[in-house]
Amino acid sequence: MLIFMSAAGHPGCSGDGPREAATATPPASVALQEERPALLERVGTTAVVRLYADGWNDLTPRQRILAWHLSRAALAGRDIYWDQMHRHGLAVRDLMEGLYRHREGLDPAFAEALMAYLKKLWIHNGFYDDRSRRKFGPGFDQAALRQAVSRALDGGAEPAHLGIPAGRAVEEHLAGLSRTLFDPDFEPLLTSKSPGPGGDSLRESAVNFYRDVTLREVEAWSGAGLEAHPLNSTLVQTGEGLEEEVWRAGTRDGQVPPGRYARAIEGIIARLEAALEFADQEQAEALRRLIRYYRTGEPVDWKAHGIAWVAHRQPVVDTINGFIEVYKDPRGRKGSYEGVVHVKDGERTQLMEALAARALAFERNAPWDDAFKRSDVTPPVATAVNVITAVGDAGPGCPLGVNLPNEEEIRERFGSKSVILVNVLRAYDAVSTRASAAEFAHPDELELARRHGDTVNFLQTAMHEVLGHASGAVSPGLTASPAVLLGRHYNALEEARAELVALHAFWDPMLREMGAVDSDEIPRAAYQAYARSGLVMLRRVKSGDVLQDDHMRATALIVGFLMDAGAVERVTLDGGKTCFRVANLEQMRASVAVLLAEVQRIKSTGDAVAAEKLIQTYAVRVDTGLRDEVVRRAEEAGLPDSFAAVMPRLEPVRDAAGQVQDVRAHHDEDLATQMLRFSALARQEGP
């Protein structure tokens, strides 16, 4: 599960950036130095931030080379994600990037609009907003696009430079993209989890996991036990029924044939194989099992990789690579590709490890039924890291935290890894927190936000991942996994459960014993910040009255429940500004416990009826009048809706024979330079 912060904001776990409480001056060890600015530019309401490779120079040359190979493996699969997000995703990106590369003869106004559109495409990995799931269009029309293509071709560009397949007429290619680009009513939603009466969530979702199938057909087919690769296949309707196009490279002996995305997966495999030489024994075993999975596509091989990956307890350099998070699938089954490479941050890892060591004790104090508590928890591996590369479903809009594997059986039997992405959290905090609190905090709560925001942000993220996703047990009599039984609501409920675990744990005396909390002001500030999060997140919902994102649904569920309980209230200040504030702290603590116990019961028992009621009551609908107010205030305050990261550029140092001896990390690219380089690298990888 990925964690995004809803209050400011995949996977895990509630939005795109950090919580909106203003940070006090962070500790010197993590303070962002003024000579290292976080904000690079604004693209509409998105803040583009720079991530710094802190700790890179402390690695050995072998560790740096390992990180480089793993980064290239991550990049080799980047185009898979673009195709997963829409069948025309790569065609649109290649066309726009090709025009940008041949922009010399373009009309200046068109060139400016092209650049603005390209940046949005890069930030969202396609033409759907990553949080609202709604399509956005270009700032030019069809006639201007056709003219630009003609000028580029007249200026020396080849059709292939614009992504036009060999043998296909230019006009035919553009016509095939016209409705996708210019018709706002054509496939308006990437993922539709709450279609209207008589609607079909698969038909109404543009995500490229299904082709010409209905939800009823898929459910009947899957219910008959015919879905052999639920995480890694595209389901298509053929003349003989449904068929799985499995995402795999195939085995070299020909026993398992290649499947969809075979070329890109071969590129991933080649880089993983190169990394084996530089990995330690345990990590090499995890990588070999990942290679095996990429060749066969079999769930048993994915499970074997997950077990081996968890068994490598404290790597200095690590990677997350695969078809992992299922948020974009309306059924919550198909995994989006992501590739992440990170290096350990020793100082912040100490607190993470202290939480992990006490995970079982925290669970004993949890408010849910003892029947749903783990009795023999393998402590989660908890690490603070700095991101080096993150693509696909994890970048450039990076999460703040990760807890994996997602498979409940592996979590309960072998444990999990919880990772906080320190340089991401740091950059997001530096850009947005003060402005958000100043605009949306109730005056009575602003001082606590200023004093304790940094501590609240880190602890909420850490406890969400280390204690939240890694806790709880399912009923032994369950006939299927909770993810299957709860279907489209599972991810929103799991995100809500992890958030509630963290909120409940803020008051646990063990936090004081650990030295993580030194007064009641910190948990009070955390509750105030979370109450505000239900308001602040609305700035991302520019239109419509339905929340589609699971992280936002989780926040809406919690805050809506707390409002009904009388713990949180909506207040209108002088001047007409709305605030959400904690009306009764003790009631909020009690209500958090009640809701957490119920959400855990729903997950543990697979109670789909109760899940549906809870989600529909609190987590779906948007107050559009309030939303419009929040959007306007956020724009006036200059508060970004989302964040995109520019990551370090890795440069191999070679000897006279061309062998890589070391790798340097540079912080010299902007968004456009990095994204164009990533696209070029993805095209280079492969057999």
XYZ file of C-alpha atoms in Angstrom:
687
model
C 0.000 0.000 0.000
C 1.189 3.469 -0.827
C 0.634 6.407 1.504
C -0.123 9.864 0.195
C -1.184 12.619 2.533
C -4.771 13.699 2.047
C -4.741 16.805 4.096
C -2.314 18.765 1.998
C -2.231 14.341 0.126
C -1.592 6.162 -4.089
C -1.334 2.263 -3.460
C -1.270 4.291 0.289
C -2.285 6.747 1.972
C -4.506 9.651 1.601
C -3.588 12.153 -1.114
C -0.570 13.737 -2.822
C 1.473 15.705 -0.355
C 2.016 16.131 3.371
C -0.583 16.973 5.938
C -1.441 20.601 6.002
C -0.390 21.406 9.531
C 2.335 24.043 9.391
C 5.725 22.753 10.395
C 7.833 24.239 13.119
C 11.521 24.546 12.281
C 12.558 20.942 11.574
C 15.530 19.358 13.308
C 18.859 20.412 11.852
C 19.518 16.854 10.678
C 16.526 16.957 8.339
C 16.147 20.661 7.643
C 16.178 21.573 3.982
C 19.163 23.826 3.446
C 18.350 27.158 1.821
C 20.932 26.567 -0.880
C 18.961 23.469 -1.865
C 15.557 24.838 -2.873
C 12.644 22.420 -2.916
C 10.343 24.205 -5.381
C 11.446 24.216 -9.021
C 8.299 25.484 -10.722
C 4.517 25.544 -10.643
C 2.544 23.792 -13.362
C -0.966 25.031 -12.806
C -1.811 23.894 -9.301
C 0.989 21.307 -9.180
C 4.238 22.069 -7.375
C 7.299 20.536 -9.030
C 9.876 19.794 -6.327
C 13.426 18.513 -6.326
C 14.469 15.389 -4.459
C 18.014 15.278 -3.133
C 20.030 12.060 -2.947
C 21.026 12.459 0.699
C 23.290 9.617 1.773
C 24.447 8.832 -1.766
C 28.072 9.693 -1.075
C 28.045 7.467 2.017
C 27.398 4.393 -0.138
C 30.181 2.195 -1.446
C 30.839 2.190 -5.212
C 29.246 -1.266 -5.441
C 26.106 -0.024 -3.711
C 25.909 2.974 -6.048
C 26.281 0.709 -9.093
C 23.567 -1.554 -7.693
C 21.252 1.451 -7.312
C 22.014 2.523 -10.901
C 21.128 -0.881 -12.364
C 17.947 -1.036 -10.296
C 17.034 2.478 -11.431
C 17.463 1.488 -15.062
C 15.280 -1.569 -14.394
C 12.576 0.697 -12.989
C 12.761 2.995 -16.013
C 12.611 0.075 -18.441
C 9.024 -0.579 -17.361
C 7.823 3.027 -17.321
C 5.967 2.785 -20.641
C 3.931 -0.155 -19.334
C 2.214 2.171 -16.901
C 1.444 4.713 -19.611
C -0.260 1.997 -21.644
C -2.105 0.664 -18.616
C -3.588 4.088 -17.935
C -5.079 4.379 -21.437
C -4.812 2.545 -24.721
C -3.816 5.854 -26.374
C -1.516 7.002 -23.564
C 1.761 6.274 -25.337
C 0.521 7.525 -28.708
C -0.488 10.887 -27.222
C 2.749 11.234 -25.258
C 4.948 10.295 -28.226
C 3.103 12.724 -30.481
C 3.434 15.612 -28.056
C 7.069 14.861 -27.193
C 7.878 14.562 -30.900
C 6.331 17.953 -31.608
C 8.283 19.442 -28.719
C 11.545 18.028 -30.061
C 10.755 19.571 -33.470
C 9.288 22.814 -32.159
C 11.496 25.249 -34.117
C 8.899 25.903 -36.816
C 5.819 25.817 -34.625
C 3.587 28.789 -33.959
C 4.826 30.369 -30.695
C 1.360 30.314 -29.099
C 0.943 26.651 -29.962
C 4.427 25.837 -28.674
C 3.565 27.444 -25.328
C 0.287 25.532 -25.067
C 2.071 22.329 -26.076
C 4.608 22.708 -23.276
C 1.878 23.321 -20.707
C -0.008 20.228 -21.850
C 3.121 18.078 -21.943
C 3.993 18.975 -18.365
C 0.540 17.927 -17.213
C 0.865 14.672 -19.159
C 4.216 13.946 -17.526
C 3.009 14.805 -14.030
C -0.055 12.552 -14.259
C 1.410 9.839 -16.535
C -1.359 10.529 -19.007
C -4.339 12.780 -19.545
C -6.291 11.928 -16.383
C -5.769 13.756 -13.113
C -4.153 11.247 -10.771
C -6.456 12.085 -7.859
C -9.801 13.135 -9.312
C -9.465 10.535 -12.133
C -11.011 13.078 -14.523
C -9.728 13.728 -18.020
C -8.092 17.030 -18.913
C -7.665 18.351 -22.440
C -4.978 20.337 -24.250
C -4.989 24.098 -24.555
C -5.264 23.935 -28.360
C -7.785 22.597 -30.867
C -7.682 19.971 -33.611
C -6.892 22.455 -36.349
C -3.898 23.818 -34.447
C -2.616 20.278 -33.821
C -2.888 19.319 -37.493
C -1.070 22.479 -38.519
C 1.696 21.809 -35.980
C 2.151 18.247 -37.235
C 2.369 19.496 -40.830
C 4.959 22.092 -39.891
C 7.039 19.542 -37.986
C 6.990 17.134 -40.936
C 7.834 19.939 -43.377
C 10.695 20.893 -41.077
C 12.340 17.498 -41.324
C 10.603 15.347 -38.732
C 9.823 11.789 -39.750
C 6.389 10.311 -38.916
C 8.124 7.892 -36.552
C 9.511 10.867 -34.608
C 5.890 11.744 -33.778
C 4.963 8.216 -32.783
C 3.111 7.525 -36.033
C 3.446 3.814 -36.902
C 5.051 2.851 -40.172
C 2.544 2.522 -42.977
C -0.157 4.526 -41.232
C -1.359 7.772 -42.756
C -0.780 10.872 -40.644
C -4.384 12.016 -40.917
C -5.643 8.570 -39.941
C -3.424 8.583 -36.862
C -4.605 12.005 -35.738
C -8.232 11.101 -36.378
C -7.832 8.038 -34.167
C -6.765 10.265 -31.267
C -9.215 13.111 -31.809
C -12.013 12.077 -29.427
C -9.527 11.101 -26.724
C -7.819 14.478 -26.981
C -10.655 16.886 -27.684
C -14.006 15.447 -26.568
C -14.418 16.027 -22.792
C -17.479 13.751 -22.698
C -15.653 10.801 -24.277
C -14.252 8.501 -21.584
C -14.270 11.282 -18.975
C -13.156 9.063 -16.061
C -10.046 6.953 -15.750
C -11.643 4.870 -12.973
C -15.338 4.842 -12.145
C -15.988 3.034 -8.878
C -19.470 4.429 -8.302
C -21.377 4.406 -11.606
C -24.927 5.655 -11.687
C -28.007 3.414 -11.705
C -27.659 0.799 -14.403
C -24.062 1.830 -15.074
C -21.103 -0.483 -15.515
C -17.841 0.427 -13.790
C -15.720 -1.314 -16.433
C -17.495 0.269 -19.384
C -17.312 3.686 -17.721
C -13.590 3.430 -16.876
C -10.961 4.349 -19.461
C -8.135 2.498 -17.689
C -6.641 -0.105 -20.030
C -7.110 -3.282 -17.973
C -10.220 -4.502 -19.815
C -11.319 -4.516 -23.438
C -14.916 -4.947 -24.590
C -16.101 -6.629 -21.385
C -18.728 -5.814 -18.784
C -18.457 -6.096 -15.030
C -21.145 -8.776 -14.968
C -19.245 -10.875 -17.521
C -15.977 -10.544 -15.618
C -17.532 -11.345 -12.246
C -19.217 -14.456 -13.616
C -16.020 -15.564 -15.343
C -13.870 -14.877 -12.303
C -16.405 -16.488 -9.985
C -16.109 -19.658 -12.032
C -12.411 -19.785 -11.137
C -11.180 -18.871 -14.619
C -9.150 -15.765 -13.680
C -5.698 -17.294 -13.228
C -3.731 -14.021 -13.244
C -5.881 -11.445 -11.429
C -2.971 -9.072 -10.732
C -1.114 -9.131 -14.049
C -3.350 -9.557 -17.062
C -5.552 -7.602 -19.430
C -9.002 -9.149 -19.877
C -10.313 -9.084 -23.451
C -13.445 -10.331 -25.121
C -12.764 -12.721 -27.973
C -15.090 -14.676 -30.197
C -14.766 -17.595 -27.807
C -15.223 -15.676 -24.553
C -12.968 -13.867 -22.105
C -9.228 -14.262 -22.376
C -6.297 -13.148 -20.221
C -3.413 -11.380 -21.937
C -0.805 -12.090 -19.254
C 1.906 -9.512 -18.614
C 5.108 -11.532 -18.899
C 8.257 -12.003 -20.947
C 8.075 -15.777 -21.354
C 10.747 -18.315 -20.463
C 13.870 -18.778 -22.540
C 13.133 -22.467 -23.083
C 9.824 -21.611 -24.721
C 7.743 -23.485 -22.152
C 5.962 -20.256 -21.170
C 5.182 -18.040 -24.184
C 5.693 -14.260 -24.162
C 2.687 -12.164 -23.238
C 1.641 -8.549 -23.225
C 4.468 -6.055 -22.507
C 7.078 -8.747 -23.221
C 9.607 -6.352 -24.754
C 9.520 -3.892 -21.869
C 9.657 -6.723 -19.342
C 12.721 -8.155 -21.092
C 14.329 -4.753 -20.545
C 13.486 -4.893 -16.839
C 14.898 -8.401 -16.599
C 18.153 -7.447 -18.328
C 18.817 -4.722 -15.761
C 17.819 -6.910 -12.826
C 20.229 -9.570 -14.035
C 23.002 -6.975 -14.252
C 22.223 -5.927 -10.665
C 22.718 -9.464 -9.325
C 26.512 -9.076 -9.340
C 26.302 -6.145 -6.915
C 23.574 -7.429 -4.575
C 24.187 -9.367 -1.381
C 23.035 -12.976 -1.154
C 19.544 -12.312 0.242
C 18.835 -9.461 -2.131
C 20.081 -11.469 -5.097
C 17.631 -14.227 -4.164
C 14.741 -11.728 -4.113
C 15.819 -10.357 -7.503
C 16.085 -13.839 -9.018
C 12.567 -14.627 -7.851
C 11.338 -11.347 -9.344
C 13.008 -12.265 -12.649
C 11.300 -15.647 -12.528
C 7.936 -13.977 -11.967
C 8.459 -11.563 -14.845
C 9.152 -14.552 -17.106
C 6.239 -16.773 -16.058
C 3.683 -14.251 -14.807
C 2.515 -16.861 -12.313
C 1.026 -15.776 -8.953
C 3.069 -18.429 -7.131
C 6.264 -16.793 -8.403
C 5.067 -13.342 -7.338
C 4.360 -14.720 -3.866
C 7.838 -16.274 -3.733
C 9.373 -12.917 -4.618
C 7.338 -11.164 -1.914
C 8.503 -13.610 0.740
C 12.147 -13.278 -0.319
C 11.883 -9.484 -0.513
C 10.539 -9.283 3.074
C 13.237 -11.684 4.276
C 15.930 -9.177 3.215
C 15.414 -7.195 6.384
C 17.567 -4.063 6.245
C 19.069 -3.346 2.825
C 20.964 -0.107 2.344
C 19.818 -0.010 -1.283
C 16.445 -1.526 -2.154
C 13.899 -1.581 -4.946
C 10.156 -1.982 -5.378
C 9.407 -3.259 -8.855
C 6.323 -4.956 -10.220
C 2.584 -4.807 -10.803
C 1.629 -3.748 -7.314
C -1.068 -1.244 -6.408
C -4.652 -1.839 -7.557
C -6.195 1.586 -6.913
C -6.707 2.401 -10.602
C -8.689 -0.768 -11.345
C -12.436 -0.321 -10.746
C -12.481 -3.928 -9.467
C -9.393 -3.410 -7.279
C -7.599 -6.452 -8.751
C -5.199 -5.377 -11.550
C -1.773 -4.116 -10.488
C -0.291 -0.927 -11.921
C 3.383 -1.010 -12.784
C 5.760 0.881 -10.530
C 9.497 1.030 -10.051
C 11.155 2.639 -7.028
C 14.785 2.686 -5.892
C 15.802 4.140 -2.535
C 18.701 4.288 -0.072
C 18.491 4.068 3.701
C 18.315 7.171 5.929
C 19.948 5.966 9.138
C 18.821 8.696 11.521
C 15.102 8.556 10.843
C 15.168 4.771 10.599
C 15.788 4.574 14.360
C 12.269 5.788 15.160
C 10.785 3.518 12.515
C 12.569 0.520 14.022
C 11.382 1.464 17.511
C 7.777 1.473 16.278
C 8.234 -1.847 14.500
C 9.730 -3.491 17.587
C 6.585 -2.580 19.523
C 4.101 -3.458 16.752
C 2.621 -6.394 18.660
C 2.269 -4.323 21.842
C 0.499 -1.549 19.922
C -1.839 -4.150 18.421
C -2.665 -5.541 21.866
C -3.856 -2.025 22.763
C -5.943 -1.690 19.597
C -9.719 -1.313 20.130
C -10.882 -4.155 17.894
C -11.945 -7.648 18.942
C -9.137 -9.936 20.142
C -10.238 -12.513 17.566
C -8.950 -10.175 14.857
C -5.571 -9.458 16.471
C -2.360 -11.159 15.468
C -0.785 -13.203 18.230
C 2.556 -13.996 16.607
C 3.377 -10.910 14.598
C 6.629 -10.874 12.683
C 7.720 -7.273 13.333
C 7.538 -5.257 10.123
C 10.788 -4.080 8.602
C 10.618 -0.325 9.134
C 12.984 1.983 7.311
C 13.316 5.657 6.476
C 14.781 6.178 3.021
C 15.651 8.727 0.367
C 14.198 8.106 -3.078
C 16.583 7.939 -6.018
C 14.140 6.895 -8.748
C 10.353 6.526 -8.784
C 8.290 5.938 -11.929
C 4.980 4.480 -12.984
C 2.369 4.455 -10.253
C 4.979 5.850 -7.815
C 6.341 8.810 -9.760
C 6.740 11.620 -10.462
C 3.867 12.041 -7.996
C 5.704 10.124 -5.285
C 4.062 8.596 -2.224
C 5.251 9.497 1.256
C 5.268 5.936 2.489
C 4.928 2.333 1.384
C 3.909 -0.866 3.147
C 4.334 -4.065 1.139
C 3.669 -6.794 0.172
C -0.060 -6.233 -0.265
C -0.886 -9.929 -0.018
C -2.506 -10.560 3.377
C -1.156 -14.103 3.635
C 2.441 -12.897 3.320
C 1.872 -10.078 5.835
C 0.485 -12.424 8.464
C 3.005 -15.253 7.997
C 6.221 -13.494 6.980
C 5.767 -9.813 7.844
C 6.050 -6.722 5.699
C 8.253 -3.737 4.953
C 7.197 -0.219 5.911
C 9.143 2.571 4.264
C 8.916 6.332 4.792
C 10.289 8.402 1.901
C 12.092 11.119 3.840
C 13.289 13.325 0.998
C 9.784 13.301 -0.503
C 8.164 14.258 2.809
C 10.779 16.950 3.344
C 10.321 18.539 -0.071
C 6.518 18.476 0.138
C 6.580 19.979 3.622
C 8.888 22.787 2.519
C 6.502 23.798 -0.271
C 2.993 23.550 1.137
C 2.465 23.145 4.861
C 2.571 26.699 6.157
C 0.318 28.115 3.448
C -2.227 25.332 3.980
C -2.477 25.768 7.757
C -2.588 29.549 7.522
C -5.574 29.368 5.181
C -7.597 26.470 6.571
C -6.810 26.016 10.270
C -9.264 27.387 12.809
C -7.614 30.289 14.694
C -7.814 28.326 17.966
C -5.790 25.484 16.408
C -3.170 27.378 14.430
C -0.575 27.669 17.194
C -0.430 23.918 17.792
C -0.131 23.390 14.051
C 2.861 25.709 13.938
C 4.561 24.091 16.917
C 4.064 20.431 16.137
C 3.312 20.077 12.448
C 6.608 18.440 11.529
C 6.310 15.840 14.281
C 2.674 15.133 13.436
C 3.441 14.672 9.728
C 6.212 12.177 10.283
C 4.489 10.202 13.037
C 1.175 9.925 11.193
C 2.956 8.642 8.101
C 5.180 6.254 10.053
C 2.412 4.793 12.218
C 0.063 4.470 9.242
C 2.621 2.267 7.506
C 4.392 0.463 10.356
C 1.406 -0.118 12.652
C -1.564 0.336 10.326
C -1.123 -1.795 7.242
C 0.944 -4.348 9.170
C -1.760 -5.100 11.758
C -4.943 -7.100 12.081
C -5.858 -10.696 11.265
C -8.591 -12.130 9.085
C -11.147 -14.625 10.336
C -9.856 -18.181 9.827
C -13.186 -19.234 8.320
C -13.008 -16.750 5.446
C -13.636 -18.402 2.084
C -11.583 -15.832 0.144
C -9.291 -12.905 0.863
C -10.836 -9.656 2.181
C -9.763 -7.936 -1.046
C -11.933 -10.321 -3.063
C -14.893 -10.299 -0.687
C -14.978 -6.503 -0.273
C -14.222 -5.817 -3.939
C -14.123 -2.184 -5.040
C -14.410 -0.926 -1.449
C -11.461 -2.870 -0.042
C -8.743 -0.303 -0.757
C -10.638 2.665 0.651
C -11.423 0.725 3.820
C -7.837 -0.480 4.171
C -6.553 3.089 3.849
C -9.105 4.256 6.429
C -8.088 1.415 8.757
C -4.398 2.364 8.587
C -5.184 6.032 9.188
C -7.348 5.141 12.186
C -4.651 2.892 13.633
C -2.243 5.827 13.534
C -4.764 8.236 15.069
C -5.538 5.785 17.862
C -1.836 5.159 18.547
C -1.068 8.862 19.051
C -2.443 8.515 22.593
C -0.670 5.258 23.400
C 1.750 5.729 26.358
C 4.394 3.787 24.441
C 4.997 6.814 22.210
C 6.135 8.751 25.272
C 8.256 5.870 26.465
C 9.973 5.869 23.069
C 10.544 9.621 23.231
C 8.476 10.205 20.085
C 5.874 12.294 21.953
C 6.672 14.588 24.875
C 3.266 16.131 25.616
C -0.458 15.836 24.944
C -0.096 18.749 22.537
C 1.210 16.456 19.809
C -1.735 14.011 19.676
C -4.089 16.985 20.020
C -2.388 18.665 17.063
C -2.633 15.394 15.115
C -6.384 15.168 15.671
C -6.884 18.792 14.719
C -4.849 18.308 11.548
C -6.804 15.238 10.567
C -10.132 16.956 11.085
C -8.973 19.721 8.726
C -7.896 17.159 6.156
C -11.486 16.426 5.213
C -11.832 20.057 4.155
C -8.462 20.717 2.565
C -8.548 17.665 0.284
C -11.586 19.076 -1.526
C -9.328 21.482 -3.434
C -8.417 18.544 -5.687
C -12.002 17.826 -6.740
C -12.460 20.551 -9.314
C -15.693 19.171 -10.763
C -18.281 16.495 -10.204
C -19.837 15.360 -6.953
C -18.324 11.879 -6.548
C -14.977 10.941 -4.984
C -13.238 8.236 -7.038
C -9.847 8.091 -5.306
C -9.567 5.524 -2.500
C -7.295 7.709 -0.369
C -9.726 10.596 -0.490
C -12.624 8.254 0.224
C -10.802 7.030 3.309
C -10.385 10.559 4.648
C -13.985 11.480 3.827
C -15.216 8.362 5.613
C -13.300 9.130 8.803
C -14.078 12.840 8.996
C -17.726 12.296 8.033
C -18.142 9.688 10.769
C -16.504 11.997 13.321
C -18.858 14.808 12.338
C -21.894 12.576 12.801
C -20.537 11.641 16.235
C -20.248 15.300 17.236
C -16.465 15.125 17.568
C -15.709 17.412 14.610
C -17.746 20.436 13.636
C -18.052 22.710 10.628
C -17.570 26.358 11.593
C -18.060 29.529 9.555
C -15.669 32.284 10.570
C -16.129 36.003 10.176
C -15.713 36.719 6.484
C -17.536 33.527 5.518
C -14.600 31.124 5.585
C -15.365 27.525 6.536
C -13.201 25.539 8.963
C -13.382 22.013 10.333
C -12.304 21.902 13.960
C -12.269 19.413 16.806
C -15.381 20.131 18.854
C -14.840 17.457 21.523
C -11.433 15.840 21.835
C -12.551 13.007 24.115
C -15.462 12.239 21.819
C -13.079 12.178 18.881
C -10.799 9.701 20.657
C -13.764 7.476 21.486
C -15.188 7.716 17.956
C -11.844 6.867 16.368
C -11.796 3.691 18.465
C -15.393 2.784 17.558
C -14.859 3.297 13.842
C -11.521 1.472 13.851
C -13.065 -1.550 15.561
C -15.852 -1.656 12.978
C -13.560 -1.251 9.954
C -11.310 -4.025 11.262
C -14.352 -6.260 11.797
C -15.502 -5.592 8.235
C -12.097 -6.478 6.840
C -11.573 -9.533 9.040
C -14.986 -11.018 8.248
C -15.349 -9.818 4.664
C -18.651 -8.104 5.497
C -19.440 -6.610 2.087
C -22.881 -5.333 3.151
C -21.455 -3.275 6.021
C -18.629 -2.062 3.785
C -21.090 -0.827 1.171
C -23.154 1.000 3.786
C -20.154 2.713 5.372
C -18.669 3.817 2.049
C -21.950 5.046 0.594
C -22.863 6.917 3.784
C -19.628 8.844 4.208
C -17.066 8.342 1.445
C -18.609 9.000 -1.957
C -20.489 12.280 -2.264
C -18.997 15.767 -2.344
C -20.611 18.947 -1.032
C -20.079 20.927 -4.227
C -20.735 24.309 -2.636
C -18.103 23.685 0.018
C -15.781 22.258 -2.612
C -16.057 25.410 -4.710
C -15.183 27.537 -1.680
C -12.132 25.403 -0.880
C -10.913 25.438 -4.494
C -11.185 29.232 -4.614
C -9.407 29.750 -1.295
C -6.632 27.335 -2.194
C -6.022 29.144 -5.478
C -5.952 32.527 -3.740
C -3.508 31.186 -1.140
C -1.273 29.652 -3.814
C -1.674 26.193 -2.282
C -0.710 23.401 -4.700
C -3.152 20.586 -5.386
C -0.492 18.018 -6.035
C 3.236 17.478 -6.248
C 5.635 16.057 -8.811
C 9.252 15.219 -8.133
C 12.376 15.747 -10.199
C 14.757 13.022 -9.098
C 18.560 12.812 -9.079
C 20.243 12.092 -12.403
C 22.608 9.140 -12.126
C 25.784 9.259 -14.210
C 27.934 6.105 -14.525
C 31.701 6.582 -14.244
C 33.458 4.202 -16.656
C 37.034 3.034 -17.008
C 39.014 2.942 -20.254
C 37.365 -0.365 -21.177
C 33.893 1.076 -20.692
C 33.156 -0.795 -17.453
C 31.158 1.075 -14.811
C 33.346 1.758 -11.769
C 31.120 4.167 -9.863
C 28.006 6.315 -10.242
C 27.572 10.015 -9.517
C 24.286 11.672 -8.545
C 23.483 15.101 -10.008
C 20.689 17.547 -9.256
C 20.745 19.518 -12.497
C 17.569 18.649 -14.422
C 14.194 20.301 -14.664
C 10.915 18.433 -15.227
C 11.017 18.551 -19.028
C 14.642 17.455 -19.284
C 14.066 14.528 -16.943
C 10.862 13.312 -18.551
C 12.327 13.435 -22.061
C 15.362 11.516 -20.823
C 13.145 8.933 -19.157
C 11.210 8.418 -22.386
C 14.426 7.972 -24.341
C 15.815 5.474 -21.816
C 12.619 3.416 -21.852
C 12.866 3.115 -25.643
C 16.490 1.962 -25.380
C 15.811 -0.885 -22.975
C 14.664 -4.277 -24.230
C 15.970 -7.360 -25.957
